[in-house]
Coordinates of C-alpha atoms and ligand atoms in Angstrom, one line a residue:
M1 CA 37.1 143.5 120.9
T2 CA 39.8 142.5 118.2
T3 CA 43.3 142.8 119.2
Q4 CA 45.5 145.7 117.4
I5 CA 46.5 143.4 114.6
D6 CA 50.2 145.6 113.0
A7 CA 51.0 145.6 109.7
T8 CA 52.6 148.2 107.2
L9 CA 50.6 150.0 104.6
I10 CA 53.1 151.4 102.0
P11 CA 51.2 154.0 99.6
G12 CA 52.3 153.6 96.4
D13 CA 52.9 155.9 93.6
G14 CA 50.4 157.4 91.8
I15 CA 46.7 156.6 92.2
G16 CA 49.2 154.7 95.2
P17 CA 48.1 157.2 98.6
E18 CA 44.5 158.2 96.5
I19 CA 43.4 155.1 96.6
T20 CA 44.9 154.3 100.1
E21 CA 43.3 156.9 101.7
A22 CA 39.8 156.1 101.1
V23 CA 40.5 152.3 101.9
T24 CA 42.6 152.8 105.4
A25 CA 38.6 155.3 106.0
I26 CA 37.0 152.5 104.9
L27 CA 38.8 150.2 107.0
D28 CA 38.8 152.8 110.7
H29 CA 35.2 152.5 109.2
M30 CA 34.6 149.1 109.8
G31 CA 36.5 149.3 112.8
A32 CA 38.9 146.6 111.4
P33 CA 41.7 146.2 114.3
F34 CA 45.4 147.5 111.9
K35 CA 47.7 149.5 112.9
W36 CA 49.5 151.2 109.9
D37 CA 53.7 151.2 110.0
V38 CA 53.3 154.1 107.3
Q39 CA 56.5 153.0 105.3
Q40 CA 57.2 154.1 101.4
A41 CA 58.7 152.2 98.6
G42 CA 58.7 153.0 94.5
M43 CA 59.5 156.6 93.1
A44 CA 57.7 157.3 96.3
G45 CA 61.0 155.3 98.2
I46 CA 63.4 157.7 96.6
D47 CA 61.5 160.7 97.0
A48 CA 61.7 159.6 101.4
S49 CA 65.5 157.5 100.7
G50 CA 67.3 157.8 98.4
V51 CA 66.2 154.7 96.7
P52 CA 62.7 152.3 96.1
L53 CA 63.1 150.1 97.9
P54 CA 64.1 151.3 102.1
Q55 CA 65.0 148.9 104.0
E56 CA 63.4 150.5 106.4
T57 CA 60.3 149.1 104.6
I58 CA 61.8 145.8 104.0
D59 CA 62.5 145.9 108.0
S60 CA 58.7 146.6 108.5
I61 CA 57.3 144.0 106.5
R62 CA 59.8 140.9 108.5
R63 CA 58.4 142.7 111.8
T64 CA 54.7 142.9 111.6
K65 CA 54.9 139.7 108.5
L66 CA 51.4 141.4 106.7
A67 CA 51.4 144.5 104.4
L68 CA 49.6 146.3 101.9
K69 CA 51.1 148.1 99.4
G70 CA 49.9 149.8 97.5
P71 CA 51.1 150.1 92.8
L72 CA 55.0 150.9 92.4
T73 CA 55.7 152.8 89.7
T74 CA 59.2 150.9 88.5
P75 CA 61.5 153.3 87.6
V76 CA 61.9 152.9 84.2
G77 CA 66.0 152.4 82.8
G78 CA 68.9 153.7 85.9
G79 CA 69.3 150.2 86.6
F80 CA 65.9 149.6 88.7
T81 CA 65.0 146.2 88.9
S82 CA 60.8 145.7 89.0
I83 CA 60.7 146.3 93.4
N84 CA 57.6 144.3 92.9
L85 CA 60.1 141.3 91.5
Q86 CA 62.4 142.6 95.0
L87 CA 59.8 142.0 97.9
R88 CA 58.5 138.6 96.1
Q89 CA 62.1 136.8 96.5
E90 CA 63.4 139.1 99.7
F91 CA 60.1 137.4 101.3
E92 CA 60.0 134.5 99.6
L93 CA 57.1 135.3 98.4
F94 CA 55.7 131.3 96.9
A95 CA 52.3 131.8 95.8
N96 CA 50.5 135.6 94.3
V97 CA 46.7 133.6 95.1
R98 CA 43.8 136.4 92.9
P99 CA 40.8 135.6 93.0
T100 CA 38.2 136.2 90.6
K101 CA 34.1 136.9 91.3
T102 CA 31.8 138.2 89.0
I103 CA 30.6 141.1 90.7
K104 CA 29.0 143.6 87.3
T105 CA 26.5 142.9 86.7
D106 CA 25.9 144.1 82.9
G107 CA 29.2 142.4 82.3
R108 CA 29.8 139.0 79.3
Y109 CA 29.4 136.7 81.6
D110 CA 27.5 135.8 85.5
N111 CA 28.9 132.9 87.0
V112 CA 33.0 133.5 87.5
D113 CA 34.2 132.4 90.3
M114 CA 38.2 130.9 90.1
V115 CA 41.2 131.1 92.1
I116 CA 44.2 131.4 90.3
F117 CA 47.9 130.1 92.6
R118 CA 50.9 131.8 90.2
E119 CA 54.1 130.7 91.3
N120 CA 55.6 133.9 92.0
L121 CA 59.1 132.6 92.3
E122 CA 60.5 130.7 89.3
G123 CA 60.6 130.4 85.6
Y124 CA 60.3 132.5 82.6
Y125 CA 60.8 135.5 85.1
I126 CA 64.3 134.4 86.7
A127 CA 64.9 135.6 82.4
D128 CA 68.1 135.1 82.0
E129 CA 68.5 136.9 78.8
G130 CA 71.6 137.5 76.3
Y131 CA 73.0 138.0 73.2
M132 CA 74.0 135.6 70.6
E133 CA 75.9 135.7 67.5
H134 CA 73.5 135.2 64.5
N135 CA 74.6 136.3 61.0
G136 CA 78.0 137.9 61.0
D137 CA 75.6 139.7 63.5
P138 CA 77.1 139.4 67.8
Q139 CA 73.4 140.4 68.5
G140 CA 70.9 138.6 65.9
K141 CA 69.4 136.9 68.6
V142 CA 68.7 137.2 72.0
Y143 CA 67.6 133.9 74.7
S144 CA 65.8 134.2 78.0
T145 CA 66.1 131.5 80.0
G146 CA 64.1 130.4 82.8
Y147 CA 64.1 127.8 85.8
N148 CA 61.4 126.2 87.9
T149 CA 62.3 123.2 90.7
K150 CA 60.3 120.2 91.8
D151 CA 60.6 121.4 95.0
E152 CA 58.4 126.0 95.0
A153 CA 55.7 123.0 91.9
R154 CA 55.3 120.7 95.3
R155 CA 54.9 123.9 97.3
I156 CA 52.2 125.6 95.0
T157 CA 50.2 122.9 94.2
R158 CA 50.0 122.0 98.1
A159 CA 48.9 125.7 98.8
A160 CA 46.2 125.5 96.1
F161 CA 45.1 122.4 97.2
E162 CA 45.4 122.7 101.2
Y163 CA 43.3 126.2 100.1
A164 CA 40.0 124.4 98.1
V165 CA 39.9 121.8 101.1
A166 CA 39.9 125.4 103.3
N167 CA 37.5 127.1 101.5
G168 CA 34.8 124.4 100.5
R169 CA 36.5 124.2 96.5
K170 CA 35.2 121.3 94.5
K171 CA 38.2 121.6 91.2
V172 CA 41.8 122.2 91.0
S173 CA 43.6 122.1 87.9
I174 CA 46.4 122.1 87.2
V175 CA 47.5 124.8 83.3
H176 CA 51.4 124.1 81.7
K177 CA 52.9 123.6 78.7
A178 CA 54.0 120.2 78.6
N179 CA 54.2 118.9 75.6
I180 CA 56.7 121.6 73.9
L181 CA 58.7 122.5 76.9
K182 CA 59.0 119.1 78.9
L183 CA 61.6 119.5 80.9
L184 CA 60.4 122.8 82.3
S185 CA 56.7 123.5 82.3
G186 CA 56.9 118.8 82.4
M187 CA 59.0 118.7 85.1
F188 CA 56.0 120.4 87.0
L189 CA 53.0 119.0 85.4
E190 CA 55.2 115.7 87.1
E191 CA 55.3 117.1 90.4
A192 CA 51.2 119.0 90.1
R193 CA 49.7 115.5 90.1
D194 CA 51.7 113.4 92.2
V195 CA 50.7 116.5 95.2
A196 CA 47.1 116.1 93.6
K197 CA 47.0 112.2 94.2
E198 CA 47.4 113.2 97.0
Y199 CA 43.7 114.8 97.5
E200 CA 42.3 112.2 95.7
G201 CA 38.9 112.0 97.1
R202 CA 38.5 115.6 98.9
V203 CA 39.0 117.7 95.2
E204 CA 38.9 116.6 91.8
W205 CA 41.4 117.9 90.0
D206 CA 42.6 117.8 86.4
D207 CA 45.2 119.0 83.4
R208 CA 44.9 121.3 80.7
I209 CA 47.6 123.1 78.4
V210 CA 47.9 126.7 78.9
D211 CA 46.2 127.5 75.1
A212 CA 43.7 125.7 75.7
C213 CA 43.5 126.5 79.2
A214 CA 42.7 130.1 77.7
M215 CA 40.0 129.2 74.8
Q216 CA 38.0 127.4 77.6
M217 CA 38.3 130.6 80.1
V218 CA 36.7 132.9 78.4
M219 CA 34.2 129.9 76.5
Y220 CA 33.2 128.1 79.6
P221 CA 34.2 130.1 82.5
D222 CA 32.4 129.1 85.2
A223 CA 33.6 125.0 84.3
F224 CA 37.2 125.9 86.7
D225 CA 37.3 126.6 90.1
V226 CA 40.6 127.1 91.3
I227 CA 44.1 127.1 88.7
V228 CA 48.0 125.9 89.7
T229 CA 50.1 127.1 87.1
T230 CA 53.8 128.4 86.8
N231 CA 54.7 131.9 86.8
L232 CA 53.8 133.5 83.8
F233 CA 51.2 131.7 83.0
G234 CA 49.9 132.5 85.9
D235 CA 50.6 136.2 85.2
I236 CA 48.8 136.0 81.6
L237 CA 45.6 134.1 82.4
S238 CA 44.6 136.2 86.1
D239 CA 45.0 139.0 83.7
L240 CA 42.8 137.1 81.3
A241 CA 40.4 136.7 84.4
A242 CA 39.8 140.1 85.6
G243 CA 39.2 140.8 81.9
L244 CA 36.3 138.1 82.6
V245 CA 34.6 140.2 84.9
G246 CA 35.2 143.7 83.9
G247 CA 39.0 144.4 83.6
L248 CA 41.6 145.2 86.6
G249 CA 39.1 147.6 88.2
L250 CA 37.9 144.8 90.3
A251 CA 40.5 142.5 90.6
P252 CA 43.0 141.9 93.8
G253 CA 45.6 140.0 94.4
A254 CA 47.6 138.1 97.4
N255 CA 51.4 137.6 97.7
I256 CA 51.4 134.8 100.8
G257 CA 54.9 133.8 101.6
K258 CA 56.5 131.5 104.3
D259 CA 58.0 134.7 106.2
A260 CA 55.3 137.4 104.8
A261 CA 52.5 138.6 103.3
I262 CA 51.5 141.7 100.7
F263 CA 48.5 142.3 99.6
E264 CA 47.7 144.8 96.8
A265 CA 45.2 145.6 93.9
V266 CA 46.8 143.9 90.5
H267 CA 46.5 146.5 89.3
G268 CA 49.5 149.6 88.8
S269 CA 50.2 153.5 89.8
A270 CA 47.5 154.3 86.7
P271 CA 49.9 157.5 86.3
D272 CA 47.6 159.2 83.4
I273 CA 44.7 159.5 85.9
A274 CA 47.1 160.9 89.2
G275 CA 45.4 163.6 91.2
Q276 CA 42.9 163.1 89.7
Q277 CA 40.6 161.2 92.5
K278 CA 39.1 159.3 89.5
A279 CA 40.9 156.5 90.7
N280 CA 37.9 153.3 91.7
P281 CA 39.1 151.9 95.3
C282 CA 37.3 148.8 95.3
A283 CA 40.2 146.0 94.0
F284 CA 43.1 147.8 96.8
L285 CA 40.1 147.6 99.2
M286 CA 39.8 144.0 98.0
G287 CA 43.5 143.8 98.4
A288 CA 42.8 144.8 102.4
G289 CA 39.6 141.9 102.1
L290 CA 42.0 139.1 101.2
M291 CA 44.0 140.2 104.5
L292 CA 41.0 140.4 106.7
E293 CA 41.2 137.0 106.0
H294 CA 44.4 136.0 106.1
V295 CA 44.0 136.9 108.8
G296 CA 41.5 135.2 109.9
L297 CA 39.2 137.4 109.8
N298 CA 36.4 135.8 107.5
G299 CA 33.0 137.3 108.4
D300 CA 34.9 141.3 108.4
A301 CA 35.6 139.9 104.6
D302 CA 32.7 138.5 103.7
R303 CA 30.7 141.9 104.7
L304 CA 33.3 144.1 103.2
K305 CA 33.4 141.8 100.0
K306 CA 29.2 142.0 100.4
A307 CA 29.3 146.7 100.6
V308 CA 31.5 147.1 97.1
I309 CA 29.6 144.1 95.6
D310 CA 26.3 146.2 96.2
T311 CA 27.3 149.7 95.8
V312 CA 29.2 148.3 92.2
Q313 CA 26.3 147.4 91.2
A314 CA 23.8 150.0 92.7
K315 CA 26.0 152.0 91.0
D316 CA 26.4 154.2 93.4
R317 CA 28.8 157.1 93.3
V318 CA 31.2 155.2 91.7
T319 CA 34.4 155.8 89.7
P320 CA 33.6 156.7 85.9
D321 CA 35.3 153.6 85.7
L322 CA 32.7 151.4 86.6
G323 CA 30.4 153.3 84.0
G324 CA 29.4 156.5 87.3
T325 CA 30.4 160.0 87.8
G326 CA 31.6 159.4 90.8
N327 CA 35.1 159.9 92.1
T328 CA 37.3 157.9 95.3
M329 CA 36.0 159.7 98.2
S330 CA 32.6 159.1 96.8
I331 CA 32.6 155.1 96.1
A332 CA 34.5 154.9 99.2
E333 CA 31.5 156.8 100.8
A334 CA 28.9 155.2 99.7
I335 CA 30.7 151.3 100.6
M336 CA 30.6 153.2 104.6
D337 CA 27.0 153.3 103.9
R338 CA 26.6 150.3 103.2
L339 CA 29.2 149.1 106.0
Ligands
LIG1 P1 48.2 150.4 84.7 O1 47.5 148.3 85.7 O2 48.5 151.5 86.0 O3 46.5 151.2 84.3 C1 46.7 150.5 83.2 C2 45.4 151.6 82.7 O4 44.1 150.3 83.8 C3 45.3 152.8 82.7 O5 44.7 153.5 81.7 C4 44.8 153.0 84.2 O6 44.3 155.0 84.0 C5 44.1 152.3 84.5 N1 43.1 151.9 85.4 C6 44.5 151.2 86.6 N2 43.9 150.9 88.4 C7 42.3 151.7 88.4 C8 42.3 152.0 89.4 N3 42.0 151.5 90.1 N4 41.0 153.2 88.4 C9 40.4 153.2 87.3 N5 41.0 153.2 86.5 C10 42.1 152.0 86.4 O7 50.0 149.5 84.7 P2 50.3 151.1 83.3 O8 50.0 151.5 82.5 O9 51.1 149.2 82.3 O10 51.4 150.8 84.5 C11 51.4 151.7 85.6 C12 53.1 151.7 86.2 O11 52.4 150.7 87.2 C13 54.0 150.7 85.7 O12 55.1 151.6 85.9 C14 54.2 150.1 86.3 O13 55.6 149.2 86.5 C15 53.2 149.7 87.7 N6 52.3 148.7 86.8 C16 52.9 148.3 89.1 C17 52.4 147.3 89.3 C18 52.2 146.7 91.5 O14 52.6 147.2 91.7 N7 51.0 145.7 91.8 C19 51.2 145.7 88.1 C20 50.8 146.4 87.8 C21 51.8 147.8 87.4

């Protein structure tokens, strides 16, 4: 029997508690070894401790180095910054990893299987913004700056290539906009190319300009394997990739860092359907699957993935977003029946 693995569990806001209940039931059912330390963040953090990211939650992740995090609502106004951004900075979660694979059979594409490595700490997400005078209006012009560092460009590129080697992936595409952002994107491209050369003979690689890449992803999605790119481009392209395979309902994400790894669904807290048992727990469940892989339980991760894919393809008790009339717990039961 696998020994227990301490992990932090953050149910989160909106649909978070519902999908967490379903996901933990499935993980328990399959005998996953996680010993949960349940903590709060987001609006639930404010309710529990008066702040969106309570110190207890940070301390728990620092101890376990492993977390499954439900979606968090970022309160509008009141000077709160995104809790997801705070977590990335706090634990130096430099790599946002989003795998995208065709699951639904009635989607537009049959053979999508790509993994996007998005740099998670720099680029335009620095969002150093301000006003400038323009035509007599002191706020007539706005600016926003970002930065990239050689170190992060190399670290995220190396992570993508190491992943390719470890998972038998054939090719890494470096995505940039160096033709216009000659310094910001140009340096990323240069450093990434330099790292890529170390893998010559083991992993193929190419580089693509982000706008052309977006078009090619839609026209020939099966030409992509692993993509590595900067923060904002990665954000946009990974949602595009999710769209190729039927939307955010099945898209998980991992945030990997030096000091911790946090797993999640790509979607948000879906306040429009919260509390109605309409939420599809599969993306969050696939996030838990990435967590199983992260701790080396690849067999369990594969078993879980297969149960999800079979359930979704059979449309067995699935939620409305997957074309069914089931609910959060009924799809969870269908998945458990297959495990
Ligand atoms: P959202 O992803 O929550 O919802 C977009 C649409 O997709 C909604 O119609 C929703 O009902 C639907 N949807 C999302 N997840 C679903 C699921 N599992 N099953 C079925 N339908 C689902 O995006 P939003 O409405 O822009 O954001 C809501 C809140 O979530 C905001 O406060 C935002 O800041 C936050 N958010 C958090 C994260 C995160 O914590 N990782 C990510 C994105 C947005």
